[in-house]
Coordinates of C-alpha atoms and ligand atoms in Angstrom, one line a residue:
M208 CA 6.8 -42.9 5.5
T209 CA 7.5 -39.3 4.5
D210 CA 4.8 -36.7 4.6
A211 CA 6.1 -33.6 2.9
S212 CA 3.2 -31.5 4.2
D213 CA 4.2 -32.2 7.8
N214 CA 7.2 -30.1 8.6
S215 CA 6.4 -28.8 12.0
P216 CA 8.8 -29.8 14.8
V217 CA 7.2 -32.7 16.4
S218 CA 8.7 -32.8 19.9
R219 CA 7.7 -29.1 19.9
P220 CA 10.5 -27.5 21.9
S221 CA 8.8 -26.3 25.1
A222 CA 10.5 -22.9 25.3
S223 CA 7.1 -21.3 26.0
E224 CA 6.5 -23.7 28.9
P225 CA 7.4 -22.5 32.3
S226 CA 10.7 -23.7 33.8
T227 CA 11.2 -23.9 37.4
V228 CA 13.3 -21.3 39.3
S229 CA 14.1 -22.4 42.9
G230 CA 11.5 -20.8 45.2
V231 CA 9.3 -19.6 42.4
T232 CA 6.1 -21.2 41.4
R233 CA 5.6 -22.5 37.9
R234 CA 2.8 -20.0 37.6
G235 CA 5.0 -17.2 38.7
V236 CA 7.6 -18.1 36.1
L237 CA 5.0 -18.4 33.5
D238 CA 4.0 -14.8 34.1
A239 CA 7.7 -13.9 33.8
V240 CA 8.4 -15.9 30.7
A241 CA 7.5 -14.5 27.2
V242 CA 4.9 -16.5 25.5
L243 CA 6.5 -17.5 22.2
G244 CA 3.1 -18.5 20.8
S245 CA 0.4 -16.3 19.6
I246 CA 0.3 -13.6 22.4
A247 CA 3.0 -11.0 22.8
I248 CA 3.3 -9.7 26.3
V249 CA 4.9 -6.6 27.6
G250 CA 4.7 -5.1 31.0
R251 CA 4.3 -7.0 34.3
A252 CA 0.6 -7.8 34.4
T253 CA -0.8 -6.4 31.1
P254 CA -1.1 -8.8 28.4
L255 CA -0.5 -6.8 25.3
A256 CA -2.9 -6.5 22.4
A257 CA -1.6 -8.8 19.7
A258 CA 0.5 -6.7 17.4
P259 CA -1.8 -6.8 14.3
A260 CA -4.2 -4.6 16.6
V261 CA -1.8 -1.7 16.3
S262 CA -3.2 1.0 14.0
E263 CA -1.7 1.5 10.6
R264 CA -1.0 5.1 11.7
S265 CA 1.2 3.8 14.5
W266 CA 3.1 1.5 12.1
K267 CA 3.6 4.4 9.8
Q268 CA 4.9 6.6 12.7
L269 CA 7.5 3.8 13.5
A270 CA 8.5 3.6 9.8
Q271 CA 9.1 7.4 9.7
T272 CA 11.2 7.4 12.8
L273 CA 13.5 4.6 11.7
S274 CA 16.5 5.3 9.5
G275 CA 16.4 1.7 8.3
P276 CA 13.4 0.0 6.8
L277 CA 10.3 -1.3 8.5
L278 CA 9.2 -4.5 6.9
R279 CA 5.5 -5.6 7.1
P280 CA 4.2 -9.0 6.0
D281 CA 3.2 -7.8 2.6
D282 CA 6.7 -6.5 1.8
A283 CA 8.7 -8.6 -0.7
A284 CA 11.7 -8.8 1.6
F285 CA 9.6 -9.6 4.6
R286 CA 9.7 -13.4 4.5
A287 CA 13.4 -13.8 4.0
A288 CA 14.2 -11.2 6.7
A289 CA 11.9 -13.1 9.2
R290 CA 13.6 -16.5 8.7
P291 CA 15.8 -17.7 11.5
N292 CA 18.7 -20.2 11.0
N293 CA 16.7 -22.9 12.9
L294 CA 13.8 -23.4 10.5
A295 CA 12.0 -25.4 13.2
Y296 CA 10.8 -21.9 14.3
D297 CA 10.1 -20.5 11.0
D298 CA 6.4 -20.5 11.5
R299 CA 6.4 -17.9 14.2
L300 CA 6.2 -14.8 12.0
P301 CA 6.5 -11.2 13.4
A302 CA 4.0 -8.5 12.8
G303 CA 6.8 -6.2 11.7
I304 CA 10.6 -6.1 11.3
A305 CA 12.4 -3.0 12.3
R306 CA 15.7 -3.2 10.5
C307 CA 17.8 -0.9 12.6
R308 CA 20.8 0.9 11.3
T309 CA 21.7 3.0 14.2
A310 CA 21.5 2.9 18.1
E311 CA 18.8 5.6 17.7
D312 CA 16.8 3.2 15.6
V313 CA 17.0 0.6 18.4
Q314 CA 15.8 3.3 20.9
A315 CA 12.9 4.3 18.7
A316 CA 11.8 0.8 18.2
V317 CA 11.9 -0.1 22.0
L318 CA 10.0 3.1 22.9
W319 CA 7.4 2.5 20.1
C320 CA 6.9 -1.1 21.4
R321 CA 6.3 0.2 24.9
E322 CA 4.0 3.0 23.8
N323 CA 1.9 0.6 21.6
E324 CA 2.2 -2.3 24.0
V325 CA 3.8 -4.6 21.4
G326 CA 6.0 -7.5 22.4
F327 CA 9.5 -7.6 20.8
V328 CA 12.7 -9.6 20.7
T329 CA 16.2 -8.7 19.3
R330 CA 17.7 -10.4 16.4
A331 CA 21.3 -10.3 15.2
G332 CA 22.6 -13.4 13.5
G333 CA 19.4 -15.3 14.0
Y334 CA 21.2 -18.5 15.2
S335 CA 19.4 -19.0 18.5
Y336 CA 19.0 -22.8 18.9
A337 CA 15.6 -22.4 20.6
G338 CA 14.0 -19.6 18.4
H339 CA 14.6 -17.0 21.0
S340 CA 14.9 -14.3 18.3
M341 CA 11.4 -15.0 17.0
T342 CA 8.3 -13.2 18.1
R343 CA 4.7 -12.5 16.9
G344 CA 5.3 -8.8 17.9
L345 CA 8.1 -6.6 16.5
L346 CA 11.3 -8.1 15.5
I347 CA 14.1 -5.6 16.3
D348 CA 16.8 -6.6 13.8
V349 CA 20.1 -5.0 14.7
G350 CA 21.8 -6.5 11.5
G351 CA 22.4 -3.0 10.1
L352 CA 24.7 -2.0 12.9
N353 CA 27.6 -3.8 11.3
T354 CA 30.7 -1.7 11.6
V355 CA 34.0 -3.2 12.9
A356 CA 36.8 -0.8 14.0
F357 CA 40.1 -1.9 15.3
D358 CA 42.1 0.6 17.5
K359 CA 45.9 0.0 17.2
Q360 CA 46.6 2.0 20.3
T361 CA 44.4 0.0 22.6
G362 CA 44.4 -3.3 20.8
R363 CA 40.7 -3.3 21.1
V364 CA 38.1 -4.0 18.5
S365 CA 34.7 -2.2 18.4
V366 CA 32.0 -4.4 16.9
G367 CA 28.5 -3.3 16.1
A368 CA 25.5 -5.3 17.4
G369 CA 24.8 -6.7 14.0
V370 CA 28.3 -8.0 13.0
T371 CA 28.5 -11.6 12.1
H372 CA 31.5 -13.8 12.2
R373 CA 31.8 -13.4 8.5
E374 CA 32.2 -9.6 8.9
L375 CA 34.5 -10.0 11.8
F376 CA 36.8 -12.4 9.9
A377 CA 36.8 -10.0 7.0
A378 CA 37.7 -7.0 9.0
L379 CA 40.5 -8.8 11.0
S380 CA 41.8 -10.8 8.2
R381 CA 44.7 -8.3 7.4
R382 CA 45.7 -8.0 11.0
E383 CA 47.5 -10.3 13.3
V384 CA 44.9 -10.1 16.1
S385 CA 41.9 -12.0 17.0
V386 CA 39.1 -12.2 19.6
I387 CA 37.4 -15.4 20.9
H388 CA 35.1 -16.4 18.1
G389 CA 33.1 -19.4 16.8
R390 CA 33.3 -21.1 13.4
V391 CA 29.9 -20.4 11.8
Y392 CA 30.0 -17.4 9.5
G393 CA 26.4 -16.2 10.1
I394 CA 26.5 -16.2 13.9
G395 CA 26.2 -12.7 15.5
V396 CA 29.4 -11.8 17.4
G397 CA 27.3 -10.0 20.0
G398 CA 24.8 -12.9 20.6
F399 CA 27.9 -15.3 20.8
T400 CA 29.7 -13.0 23.3
L401 CA 26.7 -12.3 25.6
G402 CA 26.2 -16.0 26.3
G403 CA 29.9 -16.5 27.1
G404 CA 31.2 -17.5 23.7
L405 CA 33.3 -20.7 23.5
G406 CA 35.8 -20.9 20.6
Y407 CA 39.0 -22.9 19.9
D408 CA 41.0 -20.2 21.6
A409 CA 39.1 -20.2 24.8
R410 CA 41.5 -22.6 26.6
L411 CA 44.3 -20.1 25.9
H412 CA 42.4 -16.8 26.3
G413 CA 39.2 -17.3 28.2
V414 CA 35.6 -17.3 26.9
G415 CA 34.3 -14.5 24.6
S416 CA 32.7 -12.5 27.4
D417 CA 36.0 -12.5 29.4
R418 CA 37.4 -10.2 26.7
L419 CA 34.4 -7.8 26.7
V420 CA 35.7 -4.4 28.0
E421 CA 32.7 -2.2 27.2
T422 CA 29.2 -2.3 25.7
D423 CA 26.5 0.1 24.9
I424 CA 23.0 -1.0 25.7
V425 CA 19.6 0.4 25.1
G426 CA 17.6 -0.2 28.2
A427 CA 13.9 -0.7 28.9
D428 CA 13.5 3.2 29.3
G429 CA 14.9 3.6 25.8
K430 CA 18.2 5.2 27.2
I431 CA 21.6 4.1 26.0
R432 CA 24.0 3.3 28.8
T433 CA 27.7 2.4 28.5
A434 CA 28.6 -0.5 30.7
S435 CA 32.2 -1.3 31.6
A436 CA 34.3 -2.2 34.7
K437 CA 33.9 1.5 35.7
N438 CA 30.3 2.4 34.7
Q439 CA 27.1 0.5 35.2
T440 CA 29.1 -2.3 36.7
D441 CA 26.3 -4.6 37.5
L442 CA 24.9 -4.3 34.0
F443 CA 28.6 -5.1 32.7
W444 CA 28.8 -8.0 34.9
A445 CA 25.5 -9.4 33.6
C446 CA 26.5 -8.8 30.0
R447 CA 29.5 -11.0 30.5
G448 CA 27.8 -14.4 30.1
G449 CA 24.2 -13.5 31.2
G450 CA 22.9 -14.3 27.7
G451 CA 21.5 -12.2 25.0
G452 CA 18.2 -10.5 25.1
N453 CA 17.8 -10.3 29.0
F454 CA 18.9 -6.9 30.0
G455 CA 18.5 -4.7 27.0
I456 CA 19.6 -4.4 23.4
N457 CA 23.4 -4.0 23.1
T458 CA 24.3 -1.8 20.2
Q459 CA 28.1 -2.0 20.4
F460 CA 30.7 -4.2 21.9
V461 CA 34.4 -3.4 22.6
L462 CA 36.5 -6.5 22.8
D463 CA 40.1 -7.0 23.9
T464 CA 42.1 -8.7 21.0
F465 CA 45.1 -11.0 21.4
A466 CA 48.0 -11.4 19.0
V467 CA 48.0 -14.3 16.5
A468 CA 50.6 -15.6 14.0
D469 CA 50.8 -18.8 12.1
I470 CA 48.6 -21.7 13.3
T471 CA 47.9 -25.3 12.5
T472 CA 44.3 -26.1 11.7
F473 CA 42.9 -29.5 11.2
D474 CA 40.0 -31.5 10.2
I475 CA 40.4 -35.3 10.5
T476 CA 37.9 -38.1 10.3
W477 CA 38.4 -41.8 11.3
S478 CA 36.0 -44.5 10.3
D479 CA 37.9 -47.7 11.3
R480 CA 38.0 -48.8 15.0
P481 CA 36.2 -45.6 16.1
E482 CA 35.9 -46.6 19.8
A483 CA 39.7 -47.2 20.0
V484 CA 40.4 -44.0 18.1
A485 CA 38.1 -42.0 20.3
D486 CA 39.7 -43.4 23.4
A487 CA 43.2 -42.6 22.2
L488 CA 42.1 -39.2 21.1
L489 CA 40.6 -38.2 24.5
K490 CA 43.8 -39.3 26.2
A491 CA 46.0 -37.4 23.8
L492 CA 43.9 -34.2 24.1
A493 CA 43.8 -34.4 27.8
K494 CA 47.6 -34.0 27.8
A495 CA 47.6 -31.3 25.0
P496 CA 48.8 -27.7 25.8
D497 CA 46.3 -24.9 26.0
R498 CA 47.5 -23.7 22.7
L499 CA 45.3 -26.5 21.2
G500 CA 41.6 -26.1 21.0
S501 CA 39.4 -28.8 19.4
K502 CA 36.1 -30.5 19.1
M503 CA 35.7 -34.4 18.8
R504 CA 32.5 -35.5 17.2
L505 CA 31.0 -39.0 17.3
R506 CA 29.0 -38.6 14.1
S507 CA 26.2 -40.9 13.5
V508 CA 24.7 -41.0 10.0
T509 CA 21.7 -43.2 9.6
P510 CA 19.5 -43.1 6.5
E511 CA 15.9 -43.1 7.4
N512 CA 14.5 -46.7 8.0
R513 CA 17.9 -48.1 7.2
P514 CA 19.4 -48.8 10.6
E515 CA 21.6 -51.5 9.1
Q516 CA 23.4 -48.7 7.4
R517 CA 24.2 -46.8 10.5
S518 CA 27.9 -45.9 11.1
V519 CA 29.7 -43.8 13.6
H520 CA 32.7 -41.7 12.5
V521 CA 35.1 -39.9 14.7
R522 CA 35.9 -36.4 13.5
L523 CA 38.3 -34.0 15.1
T524 CA 38.4 -30.3 14.1
G525 CA 40.4 -27.5 15.7
Q526 CA 43.5 -25.5 15.8
L527 CA 47.0 -25.4 17.4
H528 CA 49.1 -22.4 17.9
G529 CA 52.2 -24.3 17.0
P530 CA 53.7 -26.0 14.1
R531 CA 52.3 -28.9 12.1
E532 CA 54.9 -31.4 13.6
E533 CA 53.8 -30.6 17.1
L534 CA 50.2 -31.5 16.2
L535 CA 51.4 -34.8 14.5
D536 CA 53.3 -35.6 17.8
I537 CA 50.2 -34.9 19.9
L538 CA 48.0 -37.2 17.6
A539 CA 50.7 -39.9 17.0
P540 CA 49.1 -42.3 19.5
V541 CA 45.7 -41.9 17.7
F542 CA 47.2 -42.4 14.2
A543 CA 48.8 -45.6 15.7
V544 CA 45.4 -47.0 16.3
G545 CA 44.0 -46.5 12.9
P546 CA 44.7 -44.4 9.7
A547 CA 42.3 -41.5 9.0
L548 CA 39.6 -41.7 6.4
K549 CA 40.1 -38.1 5.6
R550 CA 42.9 -35.7 6.8
T551 CA 43.4 -32.1 6.3
I552 CA 46.2 -30.4 8.3
R553 CA 47.2 -27.0 7.3
N554 CA 49.7 -24.5 8.7
G555 CA 49.6 -20.9 7.8
P556 CA 48.5 -17.4 8.8
Y557 CA 45.7 -17.3 11.4
W558 CA 43.0 -15.8 9.4
E559 CA 43.7 -17.6 6.1
N560 CA 43.6 -20.9 8.1
Q561 CA 40.2 -20.1 9.7
R562 CA 38.6 -21.1 6.3
L563 CA 39.5 -24.7 7.1
V564 CA 37.5 -24.8 10.3
A565 CA 34.8 -22.3 9.5
E566 CA 31.3 -23.4 8.3
Q567 CA 28.5 -21.8 6.2
R568 CA 25.6 -23.6 8.0
A569 CA 22.7 -22.7 5.8
P570 CA 19.3 -22.6 7.5
D571 CA 18.3 -26.1 8.8
R572 CA 16.0 -27.7 11.3
Y573 CA 17.8 -28.8 14.4
R574 CA 17.8 -29.5 18.2
G575 CA 20.6 -29.7 20.7
R576 CA 21.3 -30.2 24.4
S577 CA 24.4 -29.6 26.3
R578 CA 26.1 -30.3 29.6
F579 CA 29.5 -29.4 30.9
V580 CA 31.7 -32.3 32.0
A581 CA 33.7 -31.7 35.1
K582 CA 35.9 -34.8 35.0
D583 CA 37.8 -37.1 32.6
F584 CA 35.6 -38.4 29.9
D585 CA 36.6 -41.9 30.8
A586 CA 36.0 -45.4 29.2
P587 CA 32.5 -45.9 30.7
A588 CA 31.4 -42.4 29.5
L589 CA 32.8 -43.1 26.0
D590 CA 31.1 -46.5 25.8
A591 CA 27.8 -44.8 26.8
A592 CA 28.3 -42.1 24.1
F593 CA 29.0 -44.7 21.3
R594 CA 26.0 -46.8 22.5
Q595 CA 23.8 -43.7 22.1
A596 CA 25.5 -42.6 18.8
R597 CA 24.6 -46.1 17.4
R598 CA 21.0 -45.8 18.6
F599 CA 20.2 -42.7 16.7
P600 CA 17.0 -43.7 14.8
G601 CA 17.8 -41.6 11.7
T602 CA 16.4 -38.6 9.9
G603 CA 17.1 -36.9 6.7
G604 CA 19.9 -35.1 8.6
E605 CA 22.4 -36.4 11.0
A606 CA 23.3 -36.6 14.7
S607 CA 26.4 -36.1 16.7
L608 CA 27.7 -36.2 20.2
K609 CA 30.4 -33.6 20.3
L610 CA 33.0 -32.9 23.0
L611 CA 34.5 -29.4 22.9
Q612 CA 37.6 -29.2 25.1
T613 CA 37.3 -26.6 27.8
G614 CA 39.5 -26.0 31.0
E615 CA 42.7 -23.9 31.3
A616 CA 42.1 -20.2 30.9
I617 CA 38.3 -20.7 31.0
N618 CA 38.7 -22.1 34.5
A619 CA 41.2 -19.4 35.7
V620 CA 38.4 -16.9 36.2
R621 CA 36.3 -17.4 39.4
P622 CA 32.6 -18.3 38.7
E623 CA 31.3 -15.2 40.4
D624 CA 33.7 -12.7 38.7
T625 CA 31.4 -12.6 35.6
A626 CA 27.9 -13.9 34.8
F627 CA 29.5 -16.9 33.0
V628 CA 29.6 -19.4 35.9
H629 CA 30.9 -22.5 34.2
R630 CA 34.5 -22.4 35.4
G631 CA 35.4 -25.9 36.4
S632 CA 34.9 -28.1 33.4
R633 CA 37.1 -30.3 31.1
W634 CA 34.7 -30.7 28.3
L635 CA 31.4 -29.4 27.0
L636 CA 29.2 -32.4 25.7
M637 CA 26.8 -31.3 23.1
T638 CA 24.3 -33.7 21.5
T639 CA 22.6 -32.5 18.3
F640 CA 20.5 -33.7 15.5
S641 CA 19.1 -32.1 12.4
Y642 CA 16.2 -33.1 10.2
R643 CA 14.6 -32.1 6.9
G644 CA 11.2 -30.5 6.3
S645 CA 10.3 -33.7 4.4
D646 CA 10.9 -35.9 7.5
S647 CA 7.7 -37.3 8.9
R648 CA 6.3 -36.2 12.2
R649 CA 7.1 -39.7 13.6
T650 CA 10.7 -39.6 12.4
V651 CA 11.4 -36.3 14.1
A652 CA 9.6 -37.4 17.3
A653 CA 11.8 -40.5 17.4
A654 CA 14.9 -38.4 16.9
G655 CA 13.7 -36.0 19.7
D656 CA 13.2 -39.0 22.0
W657 CA 16.7 -40.2 21.2
L658 CA 18.1 -36.8 22.0
D659 CA 16.3 -36.6 25.3
E660 CA 17.3 -40.2 26.2
T661 CA 20.9 -39.4 25.3
Y662 CA 20.9 -36.4 27.5
E663 CA 19.5 -38.5 30.5
V664 CA 22.0 -41.4 29.8
M665 CA 25.0 -39.2 29.7
L666 CA 24.1 -37.0 32.8
P667 CA 26.0 -39.3 35.3
Y668 CA 29.2 -38.7 33.3
C669 CA 28.8 -34.9 33.2
G670 CA 28.9 -32.2 35.8
K671 CA 26.5 -29.3 36.5
G672 CA 25.7 -26.7 34.0
A673 CA 24.2 -26.3 30.5
F674 CA 25.7 -23.8 28.0
Q675 CA 23.3 -20.8 27.8
N676 CA 24.5 -20.2 24.2
M677 CA 22.9 -23.5 23.3
S678 CA 19.5 -22.6 24.5
D679 CA 17.6 -25.8 25.4
P680 CA 13.8 -25.5 25.7
A681 CA 13.6 -29.0 27.2
L682 CA 15.6 -28.1 30.3
D683 CA 13.2 -27.9 33.3
D684 CA 15.8 -26.2 35.4
C685 CA 17.3 -23.9 32.7
Y686 CA 18.1 -21.0 35.0
E687 CA 20.0 -23.1 37.5
Q688 CA 21.8 -24.9 34.7
Y689 CA 22.7 -21.7 32.7
Y690 CA 23.6 -19.5 35.7
G691 CA 24.1 -21.7 38.8
A692 CA 25.2 -19.6 41.7
N693 CA 25.0 -16.5 39.7
L694 CA 21.3 -16.6 39.2
A695 CA 20.3 -14.6 42.3
R696 CA 22.5 -11.6 41.3
L697 CA 21.3 -11.9 37.7
R698 CA 17.7 -11.8 38.9
E699 CA 18.5 -8.7 41.1
I700 CA 20.1 -6.9 38.0
K701 CA 17.1 -7.9 35.8
A702 CA 14.7 -6.4 38.3
A703 CA 16.7 -3.2 38.7
V704 CA 17.2 -2.6 35.0
D705 CA 14.0 -4.0 33.5
P706 CA 11.4 -3.7 36.3
D707 CA 8.5 -4.2 33.9
G708 CA 10.1 -7.2 32.2
V709 CA 9.9 -5.8 28.7
F710 CA 13.0 -7.9 27.5
R711 CA 11.3 -11.3 27.4
F712 CA 11.6 -14.5 25.6
G713 CA 11.1 -18.2 26.3
Q714 CA 14.0 -18.5 28.8
S715 CA 14.5 -14.9 29.8
I716 CA 15.8 -14.4 33.3
P717 CA 12.9 -13.4 35.6
G718 CA 13.4 -10.4 37.9
A719 CA 13.9 -10.9 41.6
R720 CA 10.7 -11.4 43.5
Ligands
FAD978 C1 25.3 -24.1 14.1 C2 25.6 -23.3 15.4 C3 26.8 -23.3 15.9 C4 27.2 -22.6 17.1 N1 28.5 -22.6 17.6 C5 28.8 -22.0 18.6 C6 30.1 -21.9 19.2 O1 31.1 -22.5 18.6 N2 30.3 -21.3 20.3 C7 29.4 -20.6 21.0 O2 29.6 -20.0 22.1 N3 28.1 -20.6 20.6 C8 27.8 -21.2 19.4 N4 26.5 -21.3 19.0 C9 25.5 -20.6 19.7 C10 25.4 -19.1 19.4 O3 26.6 -18.5 19.7 C11 24.2 -18.6 20.1 O4 23.1 -19.1 19.7 C12 24.1 -17.0 19.9 O5 23.3 -16.4 20.8 C13 23.7 -16.7 18.5 O6 23.7 -15.3 18.3 P1 23.0 -14.7 17.0 O7 23.1 -13.2 17.1 O8 23.5 -15.4 15.8 O9 21.4 -15.2 17.2 P2 20.1 -14.5 17.5 O10 19.1 -15.6 17.3 O11 19.9 -13.2 16.7 O12 20.3 -14.0 19.0 C14 20.4 -15.0 20.0 C15 19.9 -14.4 21.3 O13 20.6 -13.2 21.6 C16 19.8 -12.1 21.7 N5 20.6 -11.0 21.0 C17 21.3 -11.1 19.9 N6 21.8 -9.8 19.6 C18 21.6 -9.1 20.7 C19 22.0 -7.8 21.1 N7 22.7 -7.0 20.3 N8 21.6 -7.3 22.3 C20 20.8 -8.1 23.1 N9 20.4 -9.3 22.8 C21 20.8 -9.8 21.6 C22 18.6 -12.4 20.9 O14 17.5 -11.7 21.3 C23 18.5 -13.9 21.2 O15 17.8 -14.1 22.5 C24 26.2 -22.0 17.8 C25 24.9 -22.0 17.3 C26 24.6 -22.7 16.2 C27 23.1 -22.7 15.7

């Protein structure tokens, strides 16, 4: 039964609950973890006054200091500006939104929060899976820092903290260069890069953070530092995969581009003999050159309460730096198994072709869990994945098990060279489901149970490590899974650059003990 009044996420993601860090008590971690509920905390031991206790005079002072607008709950633009992409977290409204236009605005906002003991988080694109850019305190929105500048001499592109993929694509569309990027227009390039950044070109050119050469970052003391291979080297190391929101507010990113020419993009769906198709596809992809980047989805669509209508389709999207004929050769064994239900394959200039694989992704409610896969995704793994896809109980949305192909250039960097530790995988397995606000509490809870069960069932076929860009509040050991052997160094850097722990959210890295 559908209860339209009940739209809260049922298996309430436990981002606010303590996760364990080796050697640290749950209580200790709780102290270090931002409470995403009703209390905003800044400072090591001082629970801050809830932001509404801040005087109107202080709010006014902040408004006067910023060059961009300060939005308060009564402002007409407030509600839309507060909305995250994952509407499961839309009930956690901030006390104010500082819409920063300059790095100085960001500095002023951080210093104001410290002075007034108001908790805060940073927001760029707003696509955090786990609502990490939501707060009851001040939302520091860097969306106004949205310039993109390409330097022909160095081949580098300078990207403001608020630049989304839409703006990046538009700025580079007339040039034959690219950086590692995702496909969703609204995602912040900075948020994407700070957590590693996996795109279709990563097998050829490494993860997004491998191509970061410099970043400006506002620290806990309100100062701006430039971190690179020469300056602030620890901070730079941490910004290359350590995850957004942990070490400061990055205001600018300089990224190394690579040359691009014509490519072949593809979006192909098979509905007949999906198991045999997926098996042939995995074998074909395993032999494919690093010029091919792809994601295979086992997509389960089950209308609510209609399990008899459940179906699993295999969908492959991606791109090949090579001609259409080469792609057809690679996929020939798959087409031999069964004809595609839908097939779009297009060859043309790089940026024009991105339109085929890019997505709008309007705000929605969703959950996802990930795990890197260190070996072949073999027949038993595929059987288990199909079994789970067929068990999805159904929501008003849909569910998928997705395999993003990794390896090659991603694994050519040593795990300790940057904070992005995941350097030995072949695939990233991501299981997701979406639901509607009109889905009943029970429906959403059943889908959440399915997600957790799928995660457990698939664990034996995976390796270590979860993707920090796909923040997963249900992970008990999130720090080990996101950062592995790099966690100790990240904690030391956190303690050094943010001794009072002002940059906090549900899974922020705790400082060293
Ligand atoms: C539909 C969907 C598809 C995705 N696809 C991919 C993909 O293909 N590859 C991939 O790698 N990831 C992907 N992601 C994950 C995405 O890259 C991360 O969630 C990323 O952190 C989002 O950045 P954002 O700026 O849009 O989000 P926000 O919610 O604004 O920020 C995410 C986190 O980064 C922090 N942050 C943002 N900007 C800054 C900054 N300037 N300085 C400091 N901290 C900052 C925020 O405080 C928050 O903790 C996807 C996510 C979704 C929901």
